GROMACS .gro file of C-alpha atoms in nm:
model
  282
    1MET     CA    1   0.832  -1.541  -1.806
    2GLN     CA    2   0.616  -1.444  -1.507
    3LYS     CA    3   0.772  -1.174  -1.292
    4MET     CA    4   0.688  -1.327  -0.952
    5THR     CA    5   0.749  -1.698  -1.009
    6GLY     CA    6   0.866  -1.866  -0.691
    7ARG     CA    7   0.782  -1.566  -0.474
    8VAL     CA    8   0.570  -1.563  -0.158
    9ALA     CA    9   0.389  -1.234  -0.104
   10ILE     CA   10   0.184  -1.088   0.180
   11VAL     CA   11  -0.062  -0.820   0.070
   12THR     CA   12  -0.254  -0.633   0.340
   13GLY     CA   13  -0.588  -0.471   0.269
   14ALA     CA   14  -0.650  -0.733   0.000
   15SER     CA   15  -1.026  -0.760   0.041
   16ARG     CA   16  -1.106  -0.481  -0.205
   17GLY     CA   17  -0.970  -0.191  -0.407
   18ILE     CA   18  -0.599  -0.147  -0.466
   19GLY     CA   19  -0.500  -0.436  -0.240
   20GLN     CA   20  -0.727  -0.676  -0.422
   21ALA     CA   21  -0.586  -0.565  -0.758
   22ILE     CA   22  -0.228  -0.610  -0.633
   23ALA     CA   23  -0.299  -0.957  -0.491
   24GLU     CA   24  -0.464  -1.072  -0.813
   25LEU     CA   25  -0.184  -0.938  -1.035
   26PHE     CA   26   0.093  -1.083  -0.820
   27ALA     CA   27  -0.078  -1.423  -0.833
   28ALA     CA   28  -0.120  -1.395  -1.210
   29GLU     CA   29   0.255  -1.329  -1.226
   30GLY     CA   30   0.333  -1.651  -1.039
   31ALA     CA   31   0.345  -1.550  -0.672
   32LYS     CA   32   0.183  -1.742  -0.390
   33VAL     CA   33  -0.018  -1.468  -0.223
   34VAL     CA   34  -0.128  -1.438   0.138
   35CYS     CA   35  -0.426  -1.203   0.132
   36VAL     CA   36  -0.481  -1.013   0.457
   37ALA     CA   37  -0.770  -0.795   0.578
   38ARG     CA   38  -1.033  -0.786   0.851
   39THR     CA   39  -1.316  -0.883   0.617
   40LEU     CA   40  -1.319  -1.256   0.547
   41ASN     CA   41  -1.660  -1.301   0.383
   42GLU     CA   42  -1.896  -1.081   0.185
   43GLY     CA   43  -2.142  -0.918   0.421
   44ASP     CA   44  -1.893  -0.894   0.708
   45HIS     CA   45  -1.832  -0.527   0.617
   46GLN     CA   46  -2.059  -0.252   0.493
   47LEU     CA   47  -1.848  -0.215   0.178
   48LYS     CA   48  -1.841  -0.472  -0.100
   49GLY     CA   49  -1.533  -0.693  -0.103
   50ALA     CA   50  -1.387  -0.974   0.107
   51LEU     CA   51  -1.081  -1.196   0.130
   52ALA     CA   52  -1.285  -1.497   0.025
   53SER     CA   53  -1.380  -1.320  -0.298
   54THR     CA   54  -1.020  -1.217  -0.374
   55VAL     CA   55  -0.886  -1.567  -0.312
   56ALA     CA   56  -1.166  -1.724  -0.517
   57ALA     CA   57  -1.088  -1.493  -0.810
   58ILE     CA   58  -0.718  -1.578  -0.791
   59LYS     CA   59  -0.781  -1.952  -0.783
   60ALA     CA   60  -1.036  -1.928  -1.065
   61ALA     CA   61  -0.763  -1.769  -1.276
   62GLY     CA   62  -0.522  -2.051  -1.195
   63GLY     CA   63  -0.325  -1.874  -0.922
   64GLU     CA   64  -0.241  -1.968  -0.565
   65ALA     CA   65  -0.360  -1.770  -0.264
   66THR     CA   66  -0.477  -1.808   0.092
   67ALA     CA   67  -0.674  -1.576   0.317
   68VAL     CA   68  -0.571  -1.466   0.665
   69ALA     CA   69  -0.821  -1.250   0.849
   70ALA     CA   70  -0.638  -1.018   1.088
   71ASP     CA   71  -0.664  -0.681   1.258
   72ILE     CA   72  -0.319  -0.539   1.191
   73SER     CA   73  -0.364  -0.260   1.445
   74SER     CA   74  -0.251  -0.531   1.689
   75GLU     CA   75   0.113  -0.641   1.703
   76ALA     CA   76   0.006  -0.990   1.806
   77GLU     CA   77  -0.219  -1.014   1.502
   78CYS     CA   78   0.061  -0.895   1.274
   79LEU     CA   79   0.295  -1.162   1.405
   80ARG     CA   80   0.023  -1.426   1.383
   81LEU     CA   81  -0.044  -1.352   1.018
   82VAL     CA   82   0.326  -1.370   0.931
   83GLU     CA   83   0.350  -1.712   1.094
   84ALA     CA   84   0.034  -1.820   0.910
   85ALA     CA   85   0.194  -1.709   0.584
   86ARG     CA   86   0.510  -1.909   0.656
   87SER     CA   87   0.303  -2.213   0.749
   88ALA     CA   88   0.114  -2.189   0.422
   89TYR     CA   89   0.397  -2.120   0.179
   90GLY     CA   90   0.734  -2.096   0.352
   91ARG     CA   91   0.981  -1.810   0.350
   92ILE     CA   92   0.835  -1.467   0.269
   93ASP     CA   93   1.016  -1.249   0.018
   94THR     CA   94   0.754  -0.986  -0.069
   95LEU     CA   95   0.544  -0.761   0.155
   96VAL     CA   96   0.293  -0.503   0.036
   97ASN     CA   97   0.176  -0.271   0.314
   98ASN     CA   98  -0.146  -0.150   0.156
   99ALA     CA   99  -0.404  -0.155   0.438
  100ALA     CA  100  -0.500   0.190   0.566
  101LEU     CA  101  -0.754   0.342   0.799
  102ASN     CA  102  -0.903   0.691   0.832
  103TYR     CA  103  -1.222   0.844   0.960
  104TYR     CA  104  -1.203   1.194   0.800
  105ILE     CA  105  -1.272   1.385   1.120
  106PRO     CA  106  -1.134   1.735   1.194
  107THR     CA  107  -0.850   1.724   1.446
  108ALA     CA  108  -1.044   1.923   1.706
  109ASP     CA  109  -1.307   1.650   1.709
  110TYR     CA  110  -1.091   1.343   1.641
  111PRO     CA  111  -1.138   1.075   1.910
  112THR     CA  112  -0.796   0.990   2.049
  113ASN     CA  113  -0.859   0.615   2.035
  114ARG     CA  114  -0.943   0.637   1.664
  115TRP     CA  115  -0.634   0.850   1.592
  116ILE     CA  116  -0.413   0.597   1.769
  117LYS     CA  117  -0.575   0.300   1.592
  118ALA     CA  118  -0.538   0.466   1.251
  119PHE     CA  119  -0.168   0.527   1.314
  120ALA     CA  120  -0.139   0.166   1.429
  121VAL     CA  121  -0.272   0.043   1.095
  122ASN     CA  122  -0.105   0.303   0.870
  123VAL     CA  123   0.240   0.328   1.032
  124HIS     CA  124   0.297   0.080   1.314
  125ALA     CA  125   0.180  -0.225   1.119
  126PRO     CA  126   0.417  -0.163   0.826
  127PHE     CA  127   0.703  -0.141   1.079
  128ILE     CA  128   0.598  -0.456   1.267
  129LEU     CA  129   0.537  -0.658   0.951
  130SER     CA  130   0.860  -0.538   0.787
  131LYS     CA  131   1.058  -0.629   1.098
  132ALA     CA  132   0.893  -0.971   1.105
  133VAL     CA  133   0.967  -1.062   0.741
  134LEU     CA  134   1.313  -0.908   0.707
  135PRO     CA  135   1.489  -1.215   0.853
  136ASP     CA  136   1.344  -1.422   0.567
  137MET     CA  137   1.461  -1.169   0.309
  138ILE     CA  138   1.808  -1.137   0.461
  139ALA     CA  139   1.849  -1.515   0.468
  140ALA     CA  140   1.741  -1.542   0.104
  141GLY     CA  141   1.946  -1.246  -0.014
  142ARG     CA  142   1.646  -1.094  -0.184
  143GLY     CA  143   1.317  -0.932  -0.100
  144ALA     CA  144   1.082  -0.644  -0.163
  145ILE     CA  145   0.877  -0.429   0.071
  146VAL     CA  146   0.632  -0.202  -0.110
  147ASN     CA  147   0.449   0.057   0.096
  148ILE     CA  148   0.134   0.218  -0.041
  149SER     CA  149   0.113   0.590   0.027
  150SER     CA  150  -0.123   0.864  -0.086
  151GLY     CA  151  -0.126   1.212  -0.232
  152SER     CA  152  -0.252   1.312   0.113
  153ALA     CA  153   0.112   1.299   0.228
  154ILE     CA  154   0.157   1.630   0.045
  155GLY     CA  155   0.067   1.898   0.298
  156PRO     CA  156  -0.106   2.232   0.231
  157GLY     CA  157   0.212   2.432   0.290
  158ARG     CA  158   0.233   2.740   0.504
  159GLY     CA  159  -0.035   3.004   0.543
  160PRO     CA  160  -0.213   3.226   0.480
  161TYR     CA  161  -0.470   2.983   0.337
  162LYS     CA  162  -0.718   3.092   0.073
  163ASP     CA  163  -0.885   2.752   0.096
  164GLN     CA  164  -1.004   2.720   0.455
  165THR     CA  165  -1.224   2.416   0.401
  166VAL     CA  166  -1.185   2.160   0.679
  167ARG     CA  167  -1.178   1.814   0.519
  168GLY     CA  168  -1.060   1.609   0.815
  169GLY     CA  169  -0.759   1.459   0.639
  170VAL     CA  170  -0.485   1.568   0.879
  171MET     CA  171  -0.434   1.227   1.042
  172TYR     CA  172  -0.428   1.039   0.713
  173GLY     CA  173  -0.182   1.281   0.555
  174ALA     CA  174   0.044   1.277   0.858
  175SER     CA  175   0.050   0.897   0.872
  176LYS     CA  176   0.129   0.867   0.502
  177ALA     CA  177   0.409   1.123   0.530
  178ALA     CA  178   0.547   0.912   0.815
  179LEU     CA  179   0.522   0.600   0.598
  180GLU     CA  180   0.726   0.769   0.323
  181ARG     CA  181   0.998   0.868   0.571
  182PHE     CA  182   0.995   0.515   0.714
  183THR     CA  183   1.040   0.378   0.362
  184GLN     CA  184   1.356   0.568   0.287
  185GLY     CA  185   1.501   0.512   0.633
  186LEU     CA  186   1.451   0.136   0.611
  187ALA     CA  187   1.579   0.135   0.252
  188GLN     CA  188   1.905   0.287   0.371
  189GLU     CA  189   1.934   0.034   0.653
  190VAL     CA  190   1.898  -0.267   0.422
  191ALA     CA  191   2.100  -0.129   0.131
  192HIS     CA  192   2.421  -0.301   0.242
  193ARG     CA  193   2.242  -0.637   0.236
  194GLY     CA  194   2.198  -0.629  -0.141
  195GLY     CA  195   1.897  -0.774  -0.315
  196ILE     CA  196   1.637  -0.616  -0.083
  197ALA     CA  197   1.433  -0.317  -0.199
  198VAL     CA  198   1.208  -0.098   0.014
  199SER     CA  199   0.992   0.142  -0.184
  200CYS     CA  200   0.673   0.344  -0.167
  201VAL     CA  201   0.414   0.433  -0.430
  202SER     CA  202   0.105   0.652  -0.441
  203PRO     CA  203  -0.161   0.682  -0.709
  204SER     CA  204  -0.096   0.953  -0.964
  205ARG     CA  205  -0.471   1.012  -0.958
  206VAL     CA  206  -0.739   0.915  -0.709
  207VAL     CA  207  -0.832   0.549  -0.755
  208PRO     CA  208  -1.205   0.475  -0.761
  209THR     CA  209  -1.259   0.198  -0.506
  210PRO     CA  210  -1.543   0.109  -0.268
  211GLY     CA  211  -1.354   0.306  -0.002
  212THR     CA  212  -1.293   0.624  -0.202
  213VAL     CA  213  -1.652   0.617  -0.326
  214TYR     CA  214  -1.777   0.581   0.032
  215HIS     CA  215  -1.569   0.879   0.145
  216LYS     CA  216  -1.692   1.078  -0.157
  217LEU     CA  217  -1.343   1.127  -0.298
  218VAL     CA  218  -1.470   1.017  -0.641
  219ASP     CA  219  -1.808   1.015  -0.812
  220GLY     CA  220  -1.850   0.640  -0.847
  221LEU     CA  221  -1.629   0.354  -0.960
  222ASP     CA  222  -1.632   0.480  -1.320
  223ASP     CA  223  -1.526   0.839  -1.238
  224PRO     CA  224  -1.319   0.946  -1.543
  225ARG     CA  225  -1.100   1.170  -1.325
  226GLY     CA  226  -0.950   0.867  -1.153
  227GLU     CA  227  -0.710   0.591  -1.249
  228PRO     CA  228  -0.804   0.222  -1.235
  229PRO     CA  229  -0.671   0.004  -0.949
  230SER     CA  230  -0.478  -0.192  -1.211
  231MET     CA  231  -0.241   0.105  -1.252
  232MET     CA  232  -0.135   0.087  -0.889
  233ALA     CA  233  -0.114  -0.292  -0.910
  234ARG     CA  234   0.127  -0.268  -1.203
  235ALA     CA  235   0.336  -0.007  -1.021
  236ALA     CA  236   0.357  -0.232  -0.714
  237LEU     CA  237   0.455  -0.524  -0.937
  238LEU     CA  238   0.732  -0.317  -1.094
  239LEU     CA  239   0.872  -0.217  -0.754
  240ALA     CA  240   0.850  -0.575  -0.627
  241SER     CA  241   1.014  -0.735  -0.931
  242GLU     CA  242   1.280  -0.494  -1.057
  243ALA     CA  243   1.638  -0.526  -0.934
  244ALA     CA  244   1.680  -0.381  -0.587
  245GLU     CA  245   1.947  -0.134  -0.691
  246LYS     CA  246   1.704   0.027  -0.935
  247VAL     CA  247   1.418   0.089  -0.694
  248ASN     CA  248   1.544   0.077  -0.334
  249GLY     CA  249   1.443   0.393  -0.151
  250ARG     CA  250   1.211   0.515  -0.423
  251VAL     CA  251   0.907   0.717  -0.315
  252THR     CA  252   0.712   0.757  -0.633
  253TYR     CA  253   0.376   0.766  -0.810
  254SER     CA  254   0.206   0.497  -1.014
  255GLN     CA  255   0.214   0.654  -1.358
  256GLN     CA  256   0.551   0.821  -1.297
  257ILE     CA  257   0.734   0.495  -1.223
  258LEU     CA  258   0.550   0.300  -1.494
  259LYS     CA  259   0.643   0.562  -1.755
  260GLU     CA  260   1.003   0.583  -1.633
  261PHE     CA  261   1.052   0.207  -1.678
  262GLY     CA  262   0.865   0.197  -2.010
  263TRP     CA  263   0.564   0.002  -1.884
  264ILE     CA  264   0.332   0.275  -2.017
  265ASP     CA  265   0.390   0.531  -2.291
  266LYS     CA  266   0.215   0.830  -2.138
  267GLY     CA  267   0.110   0.934  -1.791
  268VAL     CA  268  -0.072   1.209  -1.609
  269GLY     CA  269  -0.115   1.328  -1.253
  270ARG     CA  270   0.120   1.347  -0.958
  271GLY     CA  271   0.480   1.280  -1.037
  272ILE     CA  272   0.433   1.374  -1.403
  273ASP     CA  273   0.244   1.700  -1.450
  274ALA     CA  274   0.200   1.775  -1.079
  275THR     CA  275   0.459   1.793  -0.802
  276GLY     CA  276   0.487   1.500  -0.567
  277SER     CA  277   0.579   1.493  -0.198
  278GLY     CA  278   0.919   1.605  -0.077
  279TYR     CA  279   1.029   1.246  -0.025
  280SER     CA  280   0.953   1.166  -0.389
  281GLN     CA  281   1.196   1.437  -0.496
  282ILE     CA  282   1.499   1.320  -0.301
   0.00000   0.00000   0.00000
């Protein structure tokens, strides 16, 4: 039986990369998927990937999806997309907060407006969207909010620092650490409702995507040091479909959670042979 039959899912950042993989897998598992991003058509963004392409792939495979172009750094846009999702498919019971923004600029040079916008996408939007869909989940007595974090949430620790390379990842790491804390706080708040799970997952290894290639985090889409987007998609599916009492409040890593639940036999990377963030250990 498909794991997401009868479910309505919103997936942000679904135009490419991890978000696209999650949207396609959820649809293959029976969900009606609302795909959200800023890029509606190919050519609208410098990177390859667009909502139209994701939706077309889902429909070609026999799934159901609709595209909603939105800039989730805006509260009004977040609320508009939730209403568009309800208009398309009805009550929402699954939300994947995958969209993220960073510019990789050292803090001393970081434009304040870009810092604020990145936090709006990475932290404020997950809050606004979660708040907007929670009434649907509470009314239904079930729901799943899956937040997508990053190994960047793991800080460098205290000095002195042998590695003094400035990579410009402070904002991204700080926003992802905030997202992990938000996850566990919200998970505690909804625990008494029963049937609702709030969780967070990061890649065990860097995922080669158009974005990570552009930022030179990997050497191409076939970099053997990375893990395929499908690994994160399966981890998100697990967190969205398992019983709430098994996954609520989990901050974890793709291969760690898949191995723990027997979805894969072996795993590598963060959460398995490397330490995860503090939130993943409590």
